[in-house]
Amino acid sequence: MKRDLSKMTCIEDLRLMAQRKVPKMFYDYADSGSWTERTYRDNTTDFQDIKFRQRILVDMENRSLETKMIGQDVKMPVAIAPTGFTGMQHADGEILAARAAEKFGVPFSLSTMSICSIEDIAENTSAPFWFQLYVMRDREFMENLVKRAQAAQCSALILTVDLQVLGQRHKDIKNGLSAPPKPTIPNMINLATKPEWCMKMLNTKRRTFGNIVGHAKNVTDLSSLSSWTAEQFDPALSWDDVARIKDLWGGKLILKGVMEPEDAELAVKSGADALVVSNHGGRQLDDTISSIKALPDIVSAVGNDIEVWLDSGIRSGQDILKAWALGARGTMIGRAFLYGLGAYGEEGVTRALEILYKEMDVSMAFTGNRNIHDVTRDILVKGTYPTTTD
């Protein structure tokens, strides 16, 4: 029986429900940033400073948010971002989120550090999905990941370029983050308060990193996995590697983690099809600027040479509309869908997408527009939004 989630009226409602239902270590993993978490907070609060111009007595019929992202039709300029540990927010989480995205009409991205594997998603969905690649020291394993994504007919490869070393997230250290949770006394006490999560997790075989265990050399169980992942992120990753990965992949390439115009210009030269203005949700470098503040300079630097998208900090459809007005031609959502997933599984992800769509659609109408392609920065109040620094 389908649940009535109409009382879930905003992403914050879903967040509060997810906080109640998801074990603390996994909720904290999603809802945290590095060091002081200042950048994590700025990503959302800087959106709030931007104000709309309200127009009246204009035709608001037949509105459309439809567009394309790297040539793919989308119901609104949104894709579900690749997020690690998604299958620990809810059992089989990546499969459920991918199904919700497919039915709604937006792309789904699978993380290298997912609980469900590439093959799991391919077997449980029919729409092409995107795969996000972390570059590992074990090049043979990395190349095999790319081949597995090709075999699954993934329609784009996302190369995350801002995680050569791992930013420190204090909550993860304090919680002893692991998948599945270690049977410590604090963990067992916390799990006892999450019976629904526990029952669903007991009924799935997917409880660790499905893309890695059984595929990487010398990784056969959880004890060997933790030491392997700690050693594998490659701090020597360079633009030369981007060129090699593009050649190996042979399809659409998205670079995620660009925050400076100089790097955006190099992304154009690399031949990538899109770049994502992103500070990893405030989870890597703390005390850097928010993604929405970085956006105008990057759009100005690259013009129409490459699709520019934005990720980090989006909590409403109004945020998406503001990003579009400032030049982003797509966005990626992480926490917004994770809250829905943790709260209500696939239905929760669908509800998160519905909320974002309605907020964006109604706000666009109030600014005097019926089609997303007619929206420019003219819908924003001058002086409230970030501009180029030149």
Coordinates of C-alpha atoms in Angstrom, one line a residue:
M1 CA 0.0 0.0 0.0
K2 CA 1.4 3.4 -1.0
R3 CA 2.0 5.8 1.8
D4 CA 0.5 9.2 1.8
L5 CA 3.5 11.5 2.1
S6 CA 1.6 14.7 1.3
K7 CA 2.4 16.0 4.8
M8 CA 6.0 15.9 3.9
T9 CA 6.0 19.4 2.4
C10 CA 9.7 20.2 2.2
I11 CA 13.1 18.6 2.3
E12 CA 13.5 19.6 5.9
D13 CA 10.5 17.4 6.8
L14 CA 12.3 14.4 5.1
R15 CA 15.5 15.2 6.9
L16 CA 13.9 15.1 10.3
M17 CA 12.2 11.8 9.6
A18 CA 15.5 10.3 8.2
Q19 CA 17.3 11.4 11.4
R20 CA 14.7 9.4 13.4
K21 CA 15.0 6.3 11.3
V22 CA 18.6 6.0 10.2
P23 CA 21.4 4.8 12.5
K24 CA 23.4 7.7 13.8
M25 CA 26.7 6.9 12.1
F26 CA 25.0 6.7 8.6
Y27 CA 22.8 9.8 9.2
D28 CA 25.9 11.7 10.4
Y29 CA 27.9 10.5 7.4
A30 CA 25.3 12.2 5.0
D31 CA 24.6 15.2 7.2
S32 CA 28.1 16.5 7.9
G33 CA 31.1 18.4 6.5
S34 CA 34.8 18.5 7.2
W35 CA 36.6 20.3 10.0
T36 CA 34.4 23.2 11.3
E37 CA 31.6 22.5 8.7
R38 CA 31.6 26.2 7.8
T39 CA 31.6 25.5 4.1
Y40 CA 28.9 22.9 4.5
R41 CA 26.7 25.5 6.1
D42 CA 27.6 28.3 3.7
N43 CA 26.5 26.1 0.8
T44 CA 22.9 26.4 1.9
T45 CA 22.9 29.8 3.6
D46 CA 24.4 31.6 0.6
F47 CA 21.4 30.4 -1.5
Q48 CA 19.1 32.1 1.0
D49 CA 20.7 35.5 0.4
I50 CA 19.6 35.5 -3.2
K51 CA 16.1 37.0 -3.8
F52 CA 13.6 36.7 -6.6
R53 CA 11.8 39.5 -8.4
Q54 CA 8.0 38.8 -8.4
R55 CA 6.1 39.6 -11.5
I56 CA 2.3 39.8 -11.7
L57 CA -0.5 39.4 -14.3
V58 CA 1.5 37.3 -16.7
D59 CA 0.3 34.1 -18.4
M60 CA 1.4 31.1 -16.2
E61 CA -0.3 28.3 -18.2
N62 CA 1.6 25.4 -19.7
R63 CA 4.8 25.6 -17.8
S64 CA 7.8 23.4 -18.5
L65 CA 11.0 22.6 -16.6
E66 CA 12.1 20.1 -19.3
T67 CA 15.6 20.4 -20.6
K68 CA 18.6 18.3 -21.5
M69 CA 21.7 17.3 -19.6
I70 CA 24.6 16.1 -21.8
G71 CA 22.0 15.4 -24.5
Q72 CA 19.7 13.4 -22.2
D73 CA 16.1 14.5 -21.7
V74 CA 15.3 15.4 -18.1
K75 CA 12.0 16.4 -16.5
M76 CA 13.8 19.2 -14.7
P77 CA 17.5 20.2 -14.6
V78 CA 18.4 17.8 -11.8
A79 CA 20.4 14.6 -11.5
I80 CA 20.8 12.4 -8.5
A81 CA 24.4 12.8 -7.4
P82 CA 26.7 9.9 -6.6
T83 CA 26.9 9.4 -2.9
G84 CA 28.8 6.8 -0.9
F85 CA 27.1 4.5 1.6
T86 CA 23.7 5.2 0.0
G87 CA 22.7 1.6 0.7
M88 CA 23.3 2.2 4.4
Q89 CA 20.7 5.0 4.5
H90 CA 18.1 2.3 3.6
A91 CA 18.5 -1.3 2.6
D92 CA 19.2 -1.6 -1.2
G93 CA 19.2 2.2 -1.2
E94 CA 21.0 2.7 -4.6
I95 CA 18.5 0.4 -6.4
L96 CA 15.5 2.2 -4.8
A97 CA 16.9 5.7 -5.7
A98 CA 17.7 4.6 -9.2
R99 CA 14.1 3.3 -9.7
A100 CA 12.6 6.5 -8.3
A101 CA 14.8 8.6 -10.6
E102 CA 13.9 6.5 -13.7
K103 CA 10.2 6.8 -13.0
F104 CA 10.4 10.5 -12.3
G105 CA 12.5 11.3 -15.4
V106 CA 15.9 12.4 -14.0
P107 CA 19.3 10.7 -14.2
F108 CA 20.7 8.6 -11.4
S109 CA 24.5 8.4 -10.6
L110 CA 26.1 5.5 -8.9
S111 CA 29.2 6.0 -6.7
T112 CA 32.3 3.8 -6.7
M113 CA 31.7 3.6 -2.9
S114 CA 28.2 2.4 -3.2
I115 CA 26.7 -0.6 -1.4
C116 CA 24.8 -1.9 -4.4
S117 CA 27.0 -2.7 -7.3
I118 CA 27.0 -1.5 -10.9
E119 CA 25.5 -4.8 -11.9
D120 CA 22.8 -4.5 -9.2
I121 CA 21.6 -1.2 -10.7
A122 CA 21.7 -2.6 -14.3
E123 CA 19.7 -5.6 -13.3
N124 CA 17.0 -3.6 -11.4
T125 CA 16.5 -0.7 -13.8
S126 CA 15.9 -0.1 -17.5
A127 CA 17.0 3.5 -18.0
P128 CA 20.8 4.1 -18.6
F129 CA 22.5 5.5 -15.4
W130 CA 25.7 7.3 -14.8
F131 CA 28.7 5.9 -13.0
Q132 CA 31.1 7.9 -10.8
L133 CA 34.7 6.9 -10.8
Y134 CA 37.3 7.4 -8.0
V135 CA 40.8 7.0 -9.4
M136 CA 42.6 4.4 -7.4
R137 CA 46.3 3.5 -7.2
D138 CA 45.3 0.0 -8.4
R139 CA 44.9 1.0 -12.1
E140 CA 43.9 -2.5 -13.1
F141 CA 41.0 -2.4 -10.7
M142 CA 40.1 1.1 -11.9
E143 CA 40.1 0.1 -15.5
N144 CA 38.0 -2.9 -14.7
L145 CA 35.4 -0.6 -13.1
V146 CA 35.2 1.4 -16.3
K147 CA 34.7 -1.8 -18.3
R148 CA 32.0 -2.9 -15.9
A149 CA 30.2 0.5 -16.4
Q150 CA 30.5 0.0 -20.1
A151 CA 29.1 -3.5 -19.9
A152 CA 26.2 -2.1 -17.8
Q153 CA 25.6 0.5 -20.6
C154 CA 26.1 3.5 -18.4
S155 CA 25.5 6.6 -20.5
A156 CA 28.1 8.8 -18.8
L157 CA 31.1 8.6 -16.6
I158 CA 31.5 11.1 -13.7
L159 CA 35.1 11.6 -12.7
T160 CA 35.3 13.1 -9.2
V161 CA 38.4 15.3 -9.2
D162 CA 38.4 16.8 -5.6
L163 CA 39.1 13.6 -3.6
Q164 CA 42.7 12.7 -4.1
V165 CA 43.1 12.9 -0.4
L166 CA 40.2 12.5 2.1
G167 CA 38.9 15.5 4.0
Q168 CA 38.5 14.8 7.7
R169 CA 34.9 14.6 9.0
H170 CA 35.0 14.6 12.7
K171 CA 31.6 12.8 13.1
D172 CA 32.8 9.8 11.1
I173 CA 35.8 9.4 13.3
K174 CA 33.8 9.7 16.5
N175 CA 31.1 7.3 15.2
G176 CA 33.7 4.7 14.0
L177 CA 32.0 4.7 10.6
S178 CA 31.9 1.3 8.9
A179 CA 29.7 -0.8 6.6
P180 CA 28.1 -2.7 8.2
P181 CA 28.4 -1.1 11.7
K182 CA 30.9 -2.6 14.1
P183 CA 29.1 -4.3 17.0
T184 CA 30.3 -1.9 19.6
I185 CA 28.1 -1.1 22.7
P186 CA 27.1 2.4 21.5
N187 CA 26.3 1.1 18.0
M188 CA 24.2 -1.7 19.4
I189 CA 22.3 0.7 21.6
N190 CA 21.6 3.0 18.7
L191 CA 20.6 0.2 16.4
A192 CA 18.1 -1.0 19.0
T193 CA 16.2 2.3 18.4
K194 CA 16.0 1.7 14.6
P195 CA 14.0 -1.5 14.3
E196 CA 12.6 -0.7 10.8
W197 CA 16.1 -0.1 9.4
C198 CA 17.5 -3.2 11.1
M199 CA 14.7 -5.5 9.7
K200 CA 15.2 -4.2 6.2
M201 CA 19.0 -4.6 6.4
L202 CA 18.6 -8.2 7.7
N203 CA 16.6 -9.0 4.6
T204 CA 19.2 -7.9 2.1
K205 CA 22.5 -9.4 1.1
R206 CA 23.9 -5.9 0.2
R207 CA 25.7 -4.7 3.3
T208 CA 29.2 -3.7 2.1
F209 CA 30.8 -2.0 -0.9
G210 CA 29.5 -4.0 -3.8
N211 CA 31.8 -2.5 -6.4
I212 CA 34.9 -3.4 -4.5
V213 CA 34.6 -6.6 -2.4
G214 CA 35.3 -9.6 -4.6
H215 CA 36.6 -7.4 -7.4
A216 CA 39.7 -5.7 -6.0
K217 CA 42.9 -7.8 -5.3
N218 CA 43.2 -9.0 -1.8
V219 CA 39.8 -7.7 -0.8
T220 CA 37.6 -10.6 0.2
D221 CA 36.0 -9.3 3.4
L222 CA 35.4 -6.2 5.5
S223 CA 38.7 -6.5 7.4
S224 CA 40.7 -6.3 4.3
L225 CA 38.5 -3.6 2.7
S226 CA 39.2 -0.9 5.2
S227 CA 43.0 -1.0 4.8
W228 CA 42.6 -1.2 1.0
T229 CA 40.4 1.9 0.7
A230 CA 42.7 3.9 3.1
E231 CA 45.6 3.3 0.7
Q232 CA 43.9 3.5 -2.7
F233 CA 42.9 7.1 -3.3
D234 CA 45.5 8.5 -5.6
P235 CA 47.1 11.8 -4.6
A236 CA 49.0 11.9 -7.9
L237 CA 45.9 12.2 -10.1
S238 CA 46.5 14.8 -12.8
W239 CA 45.0 16.2 -16.0
D240 CA 47.0 13.5 -17.9
D241 CA 45.0 10.9 -16.1
V242 CA 41.8 12.6 -17.2
A243 CA 42.8 12.3 -20.8
R244 CA 43.6 8.6 -20.4
I245 CA 40.3 7.9 -18.6
K246 CA 38.4 9.8 -21.4
D247 CA 40.1 7.6 -24.0
L248 CA 39.5 4.4 -22.0
W249 CA 35.8 5.3 -21.4
G250 CA 35.0 6.6 -24.9
G251 CA 31.7 8.1 -24.0
K252 CA 30.3 11.2 -22.2
L253 CA 32.6 12.5 -19.4
I254 CA 31.6 14.7 -16.5
L255 CA 34.2 16.3 -14.2
K256 CA 32.8 16.9 -10.7
G257 CA 34.5 19.1 -8.2
V258 CA 35.5 22.3 -10.1
M259 CA 35.6 25.5 -8.1
E260 CA 38.0 27.8 -9.9
P261 CA 37.8 29.4 -13.5
E262 CA 41.4 28.2 -14.3
D263 CA 40.4 24.6 -13.6
A264 CA 37.2 25.1 -15.6
E265 CA 39.2 26.2 -18.6
L266 CA 41.4 23.1 -18.3
A267 CA 38.2 21.0 -18.1
V268 CA 37.2 22.4 -21.5
K269 CA 40.6 21.6 -22.9
S270 CA 40.3 18.0 -21.5
G271 CA 37.3 17.4 -23.8
A272 CA 34.9 16.7 -21.0
D273 CA 31.2 17.2 -21.8
A274 CA 30.2 18.8 -18.5
L275 CA 31.7 20.1 -15.3
V276 CA 30.1 20.3 -11.9
V277 CA 30.8 23.3 -9.7
S278 CA 31.1 21.5 -6.4
N279 CA 33.0 21.6 -3.2
H280 CA 31.9 18.0 -2.4
G281 CA 29.1 19.3 -0.2
G282 CA 31.6 20.9 2.2
R283 CA 33.1 17.5 2.9
Q284 CA 36.6 18.2 1.6
L285 CA 38.3 21.6 1.9
D286 CA 36.7 23.6 4.7
D287 CA 36.7 27.4 4.6
T288 CA 36.4 27.6 0.8
I289 CA 33.5 29.5 -0.8
S290 CA 30.1 28.0 -1.5
S291 CA 29.4 26.4 -4.8
I292 CA 26.8 29.1 -5.7
K293 CA 29.3 31.9 -5.1
A294 CA 31.8 30.1 -7.3
L295 CA 29.3 29.6 -10.1
P296 CA 29.3 33.0 -11.9
D297 CA 33.1 33.2 -12.4
I298 CA 33.2 29.7 -13.9
V299 CA 30.2 30.4 -16.2
S300 CA 31.9 33.6 -17.3
A301 CA 35.2 31.8 -18.0
V302 CA 33.9 28.9 -20.1
G303 CA 30.8 30.4 -21.8
N304 CA 29.1 27.8 -23.9
D305 CA 32.3 25.7 -24.4
I306 CA 31.1 23.1 -21.9
E307 CA 27.9 22.4 -19.9
V308 CA 28.2 23.9 -16.4
W309 CA 26.2 22.2 -13.6
L310 CA 26.1 22.9 -9.8
D311 CA 26.1 20.7 -6.8
S312 CA 26.4 21.3 -3.0
G313 CA 23.9 23.0 -0.8
I314 CA 20.7 22.5 -2.8
R315 CA 17.7 22.0 -0.4
S316 CA 14.8 23.4 -2.5
G317 CA 13.5 23.9 -6.0
Q318 CA 14.1 27.6 -5.5
D319 CA 17.8 26.8 -5.1
I320 CA 17.8 25.0 -8.4
L321 CA 16.0 27.9 -10.1
K322 CA 18.6 30.4 -8.7
A323 CA 21.4 28.2 -9.9
W324 CA 19.8 28.1 -13.4
A325 CA 19.4 31.8 -13.4
L326 CA 23.1 32.2 -12.7
G327 CA 24.1 30.0 -15.6
A328 CA 24.0 26.4 -14.4
R329 CA 22.4 24.2 -17.0
G330 CA 22.0 21.3 -14.6
T331 CA 22.2 20.5 -10.9
M332 CA 23.0 17.5 -8.8
I333 CA 21.3 16.7 -5.5
G334 CA 22.9 14.5 -2.8
R335 CA 21.5 15.1 0.7
A336 CA 18.1 16.1 -0.5
F337 CA 17.4 12.7 -2.0
L338 CA 19.3 10.9 0.8
Y339 CA 16.9 12.3 3.4
G340 CA 14.0 11.0 1.4
L341 CA 15.6 7.6 1.0
G342 CA 16.4 7.3 4.7
A343 CA 12.9 8.4 5.7
Y344 CA 10.7 6.3 3.3
G345 CA 12.9 4.4 0.8
E346 CA 11.9 4.7 -2.9
E347 CA 8.7 6.6 -2.0
G348 CA 10.8 9.1 -0.1
V349 CA 13.1 9.7 -3.0
T350 CA 10.1 10.2 -5.2
R351 CA 8.6 12.6 -2.7
A352 CA 11.9 14.6 -2.5
L353 CA 11.9 15.0 -6.3
E354 CA 8.2 16.0 -6.3
I355 CA 8.9 18.7 -3.7
L356 CA 11.8 20.1 -5.6
Y357 CA 9.9 20.1 -8.9
K358 CA 6.8 21.9 -7.4
E359 CA 9.0 24.5 -5.6
M360 CA 10.9 25.2 -8.8
D361 CA 7.8 25.2 -11.0
V362 CA 5.7 27.6 -8.8
S363 CA 8.7 29.9 -8.2
M364 CA 9.4 30.2 -11.9
A365 CA 5.7 31.1 -12.5
F366 CA 5.9 33.8 -9.9
T367 CA 8.9 35.3 -11.6
G368 CA 6.9 35.6 -14.8
N369 CA 8.2 32.6 -16.8
R370 CA 6.6 29.5 -18.3
N371 CA 9.6 27.8 -19.7
I372 CA 12.9 27.2 -18.0
H373 CA 14.8 28.2 -21.1
D374 CA 13.4 31.7 -20.9
V375 CA 14.8 32.1 -17.3
T376 CA 17.8 34.4 -16.9
R377 CA 19.4 36.3 -14.0
D378 CA 16.8 39.0 -14.6
I379 CA 14.5 37.0 -12.3
L380 CA 16.8 37.9 -9.4
V381 CA 17.1 41.1 -7.4
K382 CA 20.3 42.9 -8.3
G383 CA 22.7 43.1 -5.4
T384 CA 21.4 39.9 -3.8
Y385 CA 23.2 37.4 -6.0
P386 CA 26.9 36.7 -6.6
T387 CA 28.5 38.1 -9.7
T388 CA 31.8 37.7 -11.5
T389 CA 34.8 39.1 -9.6
D390 CA 36.4 40.7 -12.6

